[in-house]
Amino acid sequence: MTIREEDTIAAIATTPGYSGIGIVRISGARALEIAGEIFRSVTGKPLKELPDRKLNYGYIYDPDSSEKIDEVLVTAMRGPCTYTREDVVEINCHGGSLPLKRTLEAIMDRGARLAEPGEFTKRAFLNGRIDLSQAEAVIDIINAKTDRGLKAAVSQLGGGLSERLDMIMDKLLSMMSRVEASIDFPEHDIEEITIDTLKQDASQVICLLDRLIATASSGKIIREGLKTAIIGKPNVGKSSLLNALLKENRAIVTDIPGTTRDIIEEFVSIRGIPLKIIDTAGIRESRDIVEKIGVERTRESLEKADLILLVFDAAQSLSDEDRIIIEMVKGKKLIVLINKTDLEAKLDVEKVKTIFGDKPVILMSLVEGKGLDILEDILYNMVFSGEVEASDPVMITNVRHENCLKRARRSLEEAMKAIEGGMPVDLISIDIKEAMEAIGEITGDSITDEIINRIFEDFCIGK
Ligand SMILES: Nc1nc2c(ncn2[C@@H]2O[C@H](COP(=O)(O)OP(=O)(O)OP(=O)(O)O)[C@@H](O)[C@H]2O)c(=O)[nH]1
Ligand SMILES: [Mg+2]
């Protein structure tokens, strides 16, 4: 994507398909002129004379054939107080794809270019209205799958993260000016007092960075969903659990052991926490080739899962199969579920509790709907144990940001070592500069065109 800011760009900004209305958006120096050529207001006034930011009723015409294309509402928004800071026109057409398409074509015939994905937001960034972390929040809002993901993205768009980064950047700048001051007087050794303040500043910045980095794992969960694998031997009720969590009959449930052959992945939000739930084939030795592959896949999802829901059958005593599974889940984050408690008890619950020590063990009956609320409570508390959510609404939900923060932290550690080791000041200044660059990459202050293009290519067209 090359930057051709002088172009006026246009795109259909709403989802394709049939809907009540659809919006065509135009941005750039010629936006009003182009829209004016195809729009006729019922008042008879040309668009350029119509008031700013008001809906104007009228028709879109094909100026070549004078054919009426659609009945519309048009808003003219003059820059710089617009989304892109350029002149923007939005045309509300009827939602069918044909009027939208023909309106867009008429606009392009008059010299506008089709916008590339994310180009409106990219212009907002390039024209200085938002920083890069805010631009990325726009993608996250569009893609948000859950309430919490949306909340984090909206907070980022509002500049929550930018404020934190500004604080860090201020500190780095003041460190830099102290160091620079010493460089200007090389004949003097760097003063004791300067060394002390520098050390203090560096450790403060490291602390600020650590707090942000610590939010990254919850942030990632919020963005992608906590990978939660349901594991157990055949017929204990794993697929029934998936269905109960989804509140729909997604997976086949039968009383035949070995019903689930392949893994099933579904996205569900439990009290606002997104989970990616993986129902697996029951683990047992099997001669059946399909089932064997299924069990192999179960092992793989077990390895990759962030959390395991391990299911036992209350009506069966512990078997060798259970013991093999208990070995397999060692060291994993785990919730133990003892299902089918409506049946006559055979399983030694106390023994299971001893095996799992401090891990939560829940008695449940999916047939009677018992135990699900406790499971939800425990899940919620597990994700938000830690002060992360309560005291720190700013979360890192983006891997690129996390990497930049970690790089900044490494550079500061180097700076710290250099300060303590009495290294020459210009070496210290290199480390500080690197930290500043890494932070600058998050906000977009120091970033290459290539990275910018990669980020905006994730957008949909029209945003
Ligand atoms: N009595 C009773 N039966 C249950 C309960 N939960 C599930 N079942 C039954 O147990 C049988 C097996 O359930 P599934 O959910 O298919 O078990 P699974 O663990 O997915 O089994 P595989 O896919 O074969 O590994 C079905 O007949 C369910 O109706 C429960 O709480 N109580
Ligand atoms: Mg199953």
Coordinates of C-alpha atoms and ligand atoms in Angstrom, one line a residue:
M1 CA 0.0 0.0 0.0
T2 CA 1.6 3.2 -1.1
I3 CA 0.7 6.5 0.5
R4 CA -1.0 8.7 -2.0
E5 CA -2.6 11.2 0.3
E6 CA -3.5 13.6 -2.4
D7 CA -6.1 11.1 -3.8
T8 CA -9.7 11.3 -2.8
I9 CA -10.8 7.8 -1.7
A10 CA -14.1 6.1 -1.5
A11 CA -15.6 2.8 -0.3
I12 CA -18.7 1.1 0.9
A13 CA -18.3 1.4 4.7
T14 CA -21.1 -1.1 5.7
T15 CA -21.1 -4.9 5.4
P16 CA -22.1 -6.2 2.1
G17 CA -25.5 -7.9 1.8
Y18 CA -29.1 -6.7 2.3
S19 CA -29.8 -4.3 5.1
G20 CA -31.9 -1.2 5.8
I21 CA -29.2 1.2 4.7
G22 CA -25.7 1.1 3.4
I23 CA -23.1 3.9 3.6
V24 CA -20.7 5.0 1.0
R25 CA -17.9 7.1 2.4
I26 CA -15.6 9.5 0.6
S27 CA -12.6 11.3 2.0
G28 CA -10.1 13.7 0.5
A29 CA -9.8 17.2 -0.9
R30 CA -12.3 16.5 -3.7
A31 CA -14.9 14.7 -1.6
L32 CA -17.4 17.5 -1.6
E33 CA -16.9 18.4 -5.2
I34 CA -17.3 14.8 -6.4
A35 CA -20.4 14.1 -4.2
G36 CA -21.8 17.4 -5.4
E37 CA -21.7 16.3 -9.0
I38 CA -23.9 13.2 -8.3
F39 CA -26.2 14.4 -5.5
R40 CA -29.2 16.6 -6.0
S41 CA -30.8 17.9 -2.8
V42 CA -34.6 18.3 -2.7
T43 CA -34.0 21.9 -1.7
G44 CA -32.2 22.5 -5.0
K45 CA -29.1 23.8 -3.3
P46 CA -25.7 22.4 -4.3
L47 CA -23.9 20.3 -1.7
K48 CA -21.2 22.8 -1.2
E49 CA -23.7 25.3 0.1
L50 CA -25.5 22.9 2.4
P51 CA -24.7 23.0 6.2
D52 CA -21.9 21.0 7.7
R53 CA -22.7 17.7 9.6
K54 CA -26.4 17.7 8.8
L55 CA -28.3 15.1 6.9
N56 CA -29.5 16.3 3.6
Y57 CA -32.3 14.5 1.7
G58 CA -32.1 14.0 -2.0
Y59 CA -31.2 11.7 -4.9
I60 CA -28.0 10.3 -6.4
Y61 CA -28.0 10.6 -10.2
D62 CA -25.7 9.2 -12.8
P63 CA -24.6 12.6 -14.2
D64 CA -23.9 11.1 -17.6
S65 CA -27.3 9.5 -18.2
S66 CA -29.3 11.6 -15.7
E67 CA -30.7 8.4 -14.4
K68 CA -31.8 8.3 -10.8
I69 CA -29.7 5.7 -8.9
D70 CA -31.1 6.0 -5.3
E71 CA -32.9 8.1 -2.8
V72 CA -30.4 9.1 -0.1
L73 CA -29.3 11.1 2.9
V74 CA -26.0 12.8 2.5
T75 CA -23.8 14.3 5.2
A76 CA -20.9 16.7 4.3
M77 CA -18.2 17.0 7.0
R78 CA -15.5 19.5 6.3
G79 CA -12.0 18.8 7.6
P80 CA -10.1 19.0 9.9
C81 CA -12.7 17.9 12.5
T82 CA -13.5 14.6 10.8
Y83 CA -12.4 11.0 11.1
T84 CA -9.6 11.4 8.6
R85 CA -9.1 15.1 9.2
E86 CA -9.9 15.6 5.5
D87 CA -13.2 16.6 3.9
V88 CA -15.5 13.6 4.3
V89 CA -18.9 12.9 2.7
E90 CA -21.1 10.0 3.8
I91 CA -24.0 8.9 1.6
N92 CA -26.7 6.8 3.2
C93 CA -28.2 4.7 0.4
H94 CA -30.8 2.0 0.6
G95 CA -29.0 -1.2 1.7
G96 CA -29.3 -3.4 -1.4
S97 CA -26.0 -4.0 -3.0
L98 CA -26.9 -2.5 -6.4
P99 CA -27.6 1.1 -5.4
L100 CA -24.4 1.1 -3.2
K101 CA -22.3 -0.3 -6.0
R102 CA -23.7 2.1 -8.6
T103 CA -23.2 5.1 -6.3
L104 CA -19.6 4.0 -5.6
E105 CA -19.0 3.6 -9.4
A106 CA -20.4 7.0 -10.1
I107 CA -18.0 8.5 -7.5
M108 CA -15.1 6.7 -9.0
D109 CA -16.0 7.8 -12.5
R110 CA -15.6 11.4 -11.2
G111 CA -12.0 10.7 -10.1
A112 CA -12.1 9.1 -6.6
R113 CA -10.0 6.0 -6.0
L114 CA -11.3 2.9 -4.2
A115 CA -9.9 3.0 -0.7
E116 CA -7.6 0.3 0.4
P117 CA -8.4 -1.7 3.6
G118 CA -7.9 0.5 6.6
E119 CA -7.1 3.5 4.5
F120 CA -9.5 5.9 6.2
T121 CA -8.1 5.0 9.6
K122 CA -4.5 5.2 8.2
R123 CA -5.2 8.7 7.1
A124 CA -6.5 9.6 10.6
F125 CA -3.1 8.3 11.8
L126 CA -1.0 10.0 9.2
N127 CA -2.9 13.3 9.7
G128 CA -2.1 13.1 13.4
R129 CA -5.6 12.6 14.7
I130 CA -4.9 9.3 16.4
D131 CA -1.8 7.5 17.3
L132 CA -1.0 4.0 16.1
S133 CA -2.2 2.2 19.2
Q134 CA -5.5 3.9 18.8
A135 CA -5.7 3.0 15.1
E136 CA -5.1 -0.6 16.1
A137 CA -7.9 -0.3 18.6
V138 CA -10.2 0.4 15.8
I139 CA -9.5 -3.0 14.2
D140 CA -10.0 -4.6 17.6
I141 CA -13.4 -2.9 18.0
I142 CA -14.5 -4.1 14.6
N143 CA -13.3 -7.6 15.5
A144 CA -14.4 -7.7 19.1
K145 CA -16.0 -11.0 19.9
T146 CA -16.9 -10.3 23.6
D147 CA -18.0 -7.5 25.8
R148 CA -14.6 -7.4 27.6
G149 CA -12.6 -7.4 24.4
L150 CA -14.7 -4.5 23.3
K151 CA -14.2 -2.6 26.5
A152 CA -10.4 -3.1 26.3
A153 CA -10.4 -1.9 22.7
V154 CA -12.6 1.1 23.4
S155 CA -10.3 2.1 26.3
Q156 CA -7.3 1.9 24.0
L157 CA -9.0 4.0 21.4
G158 CA -9.8 6.6 24.0
G159 CA -6.1 6.9 24.6
G160 CA -5.7 4.9 27.8
L161 CA -2.6 3.1 26.6
S162 CA -1.3 6.3 24.9
E163 CA -1.4 8.1 28.3
R164 CA 0.7 5.4 29.9
L165 CA 3.2 5.4 27.1
D166 CA 3.4 9.2 27.3
M167 CA 4.3 8.9 31.0
I168 CA 7.0 6.4 30.2
M169 CA 8.3 8.5 27.3
D170 CA 8.5 11.6 29.5
K171 CA 10.7 9.7 32.0
L172 CA 12.9 8.5 29.2
L173 CA 13.2 12.0 27.8
S174 CA 14.3 13.4 31.2
M175 CA 16.9 10.6 31.6
M176 CA 18.1 11.4 28.1
S177 CA 18.5 15.1 28.8
R178 CA 20.5 14.3 32.0
V179 CA 22.8 12.0 30.0
E180 CA 23.1 14.5 27.2
A181 CA 24.0 17.3 29.6
S182 CA 26.9 15.1 30.8
I183 CA 28.0 14.4 27.2
D184 CA 28.3 18.2 26.6
F185 CA 30.9 18.4 29.4
P186 CA 33.1 15.3 28.7
E187 CA 35.9 16.7 30.8
H188 CA 33.8 16.1 33.9
D189 CA 33.0 12.7 35.2
I190 CA 29.4 12.0 35.3
E191 CA 28.3 13.2 38.7
E192 CA 27.3 11.0 41.6
I193 CA 24.0 12.7 42.0
T194 CA 23.2 12.3 38.3
I195 CA 24.0 8.6 38.5
D196 CA 21.6 8.2 41.4
T197 CA 18.8 10.0 39.7
L198 CA 19.4 8.0 36.5
K199 CA 19.2 4.7 38.4
Q200 CA 16.0 5.8 40.1
D201 CA 14.5 6.9 36.8
A202 CA 15.5 3.6 35.0
S203 CA 14.0 1.5 37.8
Q204 CA 10.8 3.5 37.7
V205 CA 10.4 3.0 34.0
I206 CA 11.1 -0.7 34.3
C207 CA 8.4 -0.8 36.9
L208 CA 5.9 1.0 34.7
L209 CA 6.8 -1.3 31.8
D210 CA 6.4 -4.4 34.0
R211 CA 2.9 -3.4 34.9
L212 CA 1.9 -3.1 31.3
I213 CA 3.6 -6.3 30.3
A214 CA 1.9 -8.1 33.2
T215 CA -1.5 -7.3 31.6
A216 CA -0.5 -8.9 28.3
S217 CA -1.6 -12.5 29.3
S218 CA -5.1 -11.4 30.3
G219 CA -5.2 -9.1 27.3
K220 CA -4.4 -12.0 25.1
I221 CA -7.2 -14.1 26.7
I222 CA -9.5 -11.2 26.1
R223 CA -8.6 -11.0 22.4
E224 CA -8.3 -14.6 21.5
G225 CA -10.2 -16.5 24.1
L226 CA -8.8 -18.8 26.8
K227 CA -8.0 -22.1 25.2
T228 CA -9.9 -24.6 27.3
A229 CA -9.8 -28.3 26.6
I230 CA -12.3 -30.7 27.9
I231 CA -10.5 -34.0 28.6
G232 CA -11.5 -37.4 30.0
K233 CA -12.0 -41.0 29.2
P234 CA -14.9 -41.9 26.8
N235 CA -18.5 -41.4 27.8
V236 CA -18.0 -39.3 30.9
G237 CA -20.0 -36.4 29.5
K238 CA -17.4 -34.1 27.8
S239 CA -19.6 -33.3 24.8
S240 CA -22.6 -32.8 27.1
L241 CA -20.4 -30.3 29.0
L242 CA -19.6 -28.4 25.7
N243 CA -23.3 -28.3 24.8
A244 CA -24.2 -27.1 28.3
L245 CA -21.6 -24.3 28.1
L246 CA -22.7 -23.3 24.6
K247 CA -26.4 -23.7 25.5
E248 CA -27.0 -25.5 22.3
N249 CA -26.6 -29.0 20.9
R250 CA -23.4 -28.6 19.1
A251 CA -21.7 -31.9 19.7
I252 CA -23.2 -35.3 19.3
V253 CA -24.0 -37.0 22.6
T254 CA -24.7 -40.7 22.8
D255 CA -24.2 -43.4 25.4
I256 CA -21.8 -45.1 23.1
P257 CA -18.2 -44.6 24.3
G258 CA -16.0 -43.1 21.6
T259 CA -18.8 -40.9 20.1
T260 CA -16.5 -37.9 19.6
R261 CA -13.8 -38.8 17.1
D262 CA -12.4 -35.4 16.2
I263 CA -11.9 -32.3 18.2
I264 CA -14.6 -29.6 18.1
E265 CA -13.7 -26.0 18.8
E266 CA -16.3 -23.4 19.8
F267 CA -16.1 -19.9 21.0
V268 CA -18.2 -19.0 24.1
S269 CA -18.3 -16.0 26.4
I270 CA -18.8 -16.9 30.1
R271 CA -19.5 -13.8 32.2
G272 CA -17.7 -11.8 29.6
I273 CA -14.6 -14.0 29.5
P274 CA -14.1 -15.5 26.1
L275 CA -13.3 -19.1 26.1
K276 CA -12.3 -21.2 23.1
I277 CA -13.6 -24.5 24.2
I278 CA -12.2 -27.7 22.7
D279 CA -14.2 -30.9 23.0
T280 CA -12.0 -33.9 22.5
A281 CA -12.2 -37.6 21.8
G282 CA -12.3 -39.6 25.0
I283 CA -8.8 -41.0 25.8
R284 CA -8.4 -44.7 25.7
E285 CA -6.4 -47.4 24.0
S286 CA -8.2 -48.1 20.8
R287 CA -7.7 -50.3 17.8
D288 CA -10.0 -48.3 15.7
I289 CA -7.8 -46.2 13.4
V290 CA -10.2 -43.1 13.3
E291 CA -10.5 -43.1 17.1
K292 CA -6.7 -43.5 17.4
I293 CA -6.1 -40.4 15.4
G294 CA -8.8 -38.6 17.5
V295 CA -7.0 -39.6 20.7
E296 CA -3.7 -38.3 19.2
R297 CA -5.4 -35.0 18.5
T298 CA -6.7 -34.9 22.0
R299 CA -3.1 -35.2 23.3
E300 CA -2.1 -32.3 21.1
S301 CA -4.9 -30.0 22.3
L302 CA -4.0 -31.0 25.8
E303 CA -0.5 -29.7 25.2
K304 CA -1.6 -26.4 23.8
A305 CA -4.5 -25.7 26.2
D306 CA -4.3 -22.8 28.7
L307 CA -6.8 -24.6 30.9
I308 CA -8.0 -28.2 31.2
L309 CA -11.5 -29.2 32.3
L310 CA -10.9 -32.8 33.4
V311 CA -14.1 -34.8 33.6
F312 CA -14.7 -38.0 35.6
D313 CA -17.7 -40.2 35.9
A314 CA -19.1 -40.4 39.4
A315 CA -20.7 -43.8 38.7
Q316 CA -17.5 -45.5 37.9
S317 CA -14.5 -46.2 40.1
L318 CA -11.1 -44.9 39.0
S319 CA -9.9 -47.0 36.1
D320 CA -6.4 -47.4 34.5
E321 CA -7.6 -45.1 31.7
D322 CA -8.3 -42.4 34.4
R323 CA -4.8 -42.9 35.8
I324 CA -3.2 -42.5 32.5
I325 CA -5.1 -39.2 32.0
I326 CA -4.1 -38.0 35.5
E327 CA -0.5 -38.5 34.5
M328 CA -1.0 -36.6 31.2
V329 CA -2.5 -33.5 32.8
K330 CA 0.3 -33.1 35.4
G331 CA 1.5 -29.5 35.7
K332 CA -1.4 -28.1 33.7
K333 CA -3.9 -25.5 34.9
L334 CA -6.8 -27.6 35.8
I335 CA -10.4 -27.8 37.0
V336 CA -11.7 -31.3 38.0
L337 CA -15.3 -32.1 37.3
I338 CA -17.0 -35.1 38.7
N339 CA -20.0 -35.6 36.5
K340 CA -23.1 -37.9 36.7
T341 CA -23.5 -37.4 40.4
D342 CA -27.2 -38.2 39.9
L343 CA -26.3 -41.8 39.5
E344 CA -25.3 -44.2 42.2
A345 CA -21.8 -43.2 43.4
K346 CA -18.9 -45.5 42.7
L347 CA -16.1 -43.0 42.5
D348 CA -14.1 -42.3 45.6
V349 CA -14.4 -38.5 45.6
E350 CA -12.1 -38.0 48.6
K351 CA -9.4 -40.0 46.8
V352 CA -9.8 -37.8 43.7
K353 CA -9.5 -34.7 45.9
T354 CA -6.3 -36.0 47.4
I355 CA -4.8 -36.8 44.0
F356 CA -5.4 -33.2 42.8
G357 CA -4.4 -31.4 46.0
D358 CA -5.3 -27.7 45.8
K359 CA -7.0 -27.9 42.4
P360 CA -10.7 -27.2 42.4
V361 CA -12.9 -30.3 42.3
I362 CA -16.6 -29.7 41.3
L363 CA -19.4 -32.2 41.7
M364 CA -21.8 -31.9 38.8
S365 CA -24.7 -33.5 37.0
L366 CA -25.1 -32.3 33.5
V367 CA -28.4 -34.2 33.2
E368 CA -29.8 -32.2 36.1
G369 CA -27.9 -29.0 35.3
K370 CA -26.0 -29.1 38.6
G371 CA -22.5 -27.6 39.1
L372 CA -22.4 -25.4 36.0
D373 CA -22.7 -22.2 38.0
I374 CA -19.9 -23.2 40.3
L375 CA -17.7 -24.0 37.3
E376 CA -18.5 -20.5 35.9
D377 CA -17.6 -18.9 39.2
I378 CA -14.3 -20.7 39.3
L379 CA -13.4 -19.9 35.7
Y380 CA -14.1 -16.3 36.3
N381 CA -12.0 -16.1 39.4
M382 CA -9.2 -18.0 37.8
V383 CA -8.9 -15.5 34.9
F384 CA -9.3 -12.4 37.0
S385 CA -7.4 -13.5 40.1
G386 CA -4.6 -11.1 40.1
E387 CA -5.3 -7.4 40.4
V388 CA -5.1 -7.1 36.6
E389 CA -8.7 -6.1 35.9
A390 CA -9.7 -4.2 39.0
S391 CA -6.8 -1.8 39.3
D392 CA -5.5 -1.6 35.8
P393 CA -8.0 -1.0 33.1
V394 CA -5.2 -0.4 30.5
M395 CA -4.4 -3.8 29.0
I396 CA -2.1 -4.9 26.4
T397 CA -4.2 -6.9 24.0
N398 CA -1.8 -6.8 21.0
V399 CA 1.2 -9.0 20.5
R400 CA 3.1 -6.3 18.6
H401 CA 2.7 -3.9 21.6
E402 CA 3.8 -6.6 24.0
N403 CA 7.0 -7.2 22.0
C404 CA 7.8 -3.5 21.8
L405 CA 7.4 -3.2 25.6
K406 CA 9.6 -6.1 26.2
R407 CA 12.3 -4.7 23.9
A408 CA 12.1 -1.3 25.8
R409 CA 12.5 -3.2 29.0
R410 CA 15.6 -5.0 27.8
S411 CA 17.2 -1.8 26.6
L412 CA 16.5 -0.2 30.0
E413 CA 18.1 -3.1 31.8
E414 CA 21.2 -2.6 29.6
A415 CA 21.1 1.1 30.5
M416 CA 20.9 0.2 34.2
K417 CA 23.9 -2.1 33.8
A418 CA 25.8 0.6 32.0
I419 CA 25.0 3.2 34.7
E420 CA 26.0 0.9 37.5
G421 CA 29.2 -0.2 35.7
G422 CA 30.3 3.4 35.3
M423 CA 30.2 3.1 31.5
P424 CA 30.7 6.2 29.3
V425 CA 27.6 8.3 29.1
D426 CA 27.2 8.0 25.3
L427 CA 26.8 4.2 25.7
I428 CA 24.0 4.8 28.3
S429 CA 22.4 7.2 25.9
I430 CA 22.3 4.5 23.1
D431 CA 20.3 2.2 25.4
I432 CA 17.8 4.9 26.4
K433 CA 17.4 5.8 22.7
E434 CA 16.6 2.2 21.9
A435 CA 14.0 2.1 24.6
M436 CA 12.4 5.3 23.3
E437 CA 12.3 3.8 19.8
A438 CA 10.6 0.7 21.0
I439 CA 7.9 2.7 22.8
G440 CA 7.6 5.0 19.8
E441 CA 6.8 2.0 17.6
I442 CA 3.7 1.4 19.6
T443 CA 2.4 4.9 19.2
G444 CA 3.7 5.2 15.7
D445 CA 6.2 8.0 16.5
S446 CA 9.2 5.9 15.3
I447 CA 8.0 3.3 12.9
T448 CA 8.8 2.2 9.4
D449 CA 6.4 2.4 6.5
E450 CA 6.5 -1.3 6.2
I451 CA 5.2 -1.9 9.7
I452 CA 2.5 0.7 9.1
N453 CA 1.3 -1.0 6.0
R454 CA 1.2 -4.4 7.7
I455 CA -0.9 -3.0 10.4
F456 CA -3.5 -1.3 8.2
E457 CA -3.8 -4.3 5.9
D458 CA -5.6 -6.1 8.7
F459 CA -8.5 -3.6 8.3
C460 CA -11.6 -4.1 6.3
I461 CA -12.2 -1.8 3.3
G462 CA -14.3 1.2 4.3
K463 CA -12.7 1.8 7.7
Ligands
LIG1 N1 -26.9 -39.8 34.2 C1 -26.2 -38.9 33.6 N2 -25.8 -39.1 32.3 C2 -25.1 -38.2 31.7 C3 -24.7 -37.0 32.4 N3 -23.9 -36.3 31.5 C4 -23.9 -36.9 30.3 N4 -24.6 -38.1 30.5 C5 -24.8 -39.2 29.5 O1 -23.5 -39.8 29.2 C6 -23.5 -40.3 27.9 C7 -22.2 -39.8 27.3 O2 -22.2 -38.4 27.1 P1 -21.2 -37.6 26.1 O3 -21.4 -36.2 26.4 O4 -21.4 -38.1 24.7 O5 -19.8 -38.2 26.6 P2 -18.3 -37.9 26.0 O6 -17.4 -37.8 27.2 O7 -18.4 -36.8 25.1 O8 -18.1 -39.3 25.3 P3 -17.1 -39.6 24.1 O9 -17.3 -38.6 23.0 O10 -17.5 -40.9 23.7 O11 -15.7 -39.5 24.6 C8 -24.7 -39.7 27.2 O12 -25.7 -40.7 27.1 C9 -25.2 -38.6 28.1 O13 -26.5 -38.4 28.0 C10 -25.1 -36.8 33.8 O14 -24.8 -35.8 34.4 N5 -25.8 -37.8 34.3
MG2 MG -18.0 -36.7 23.1

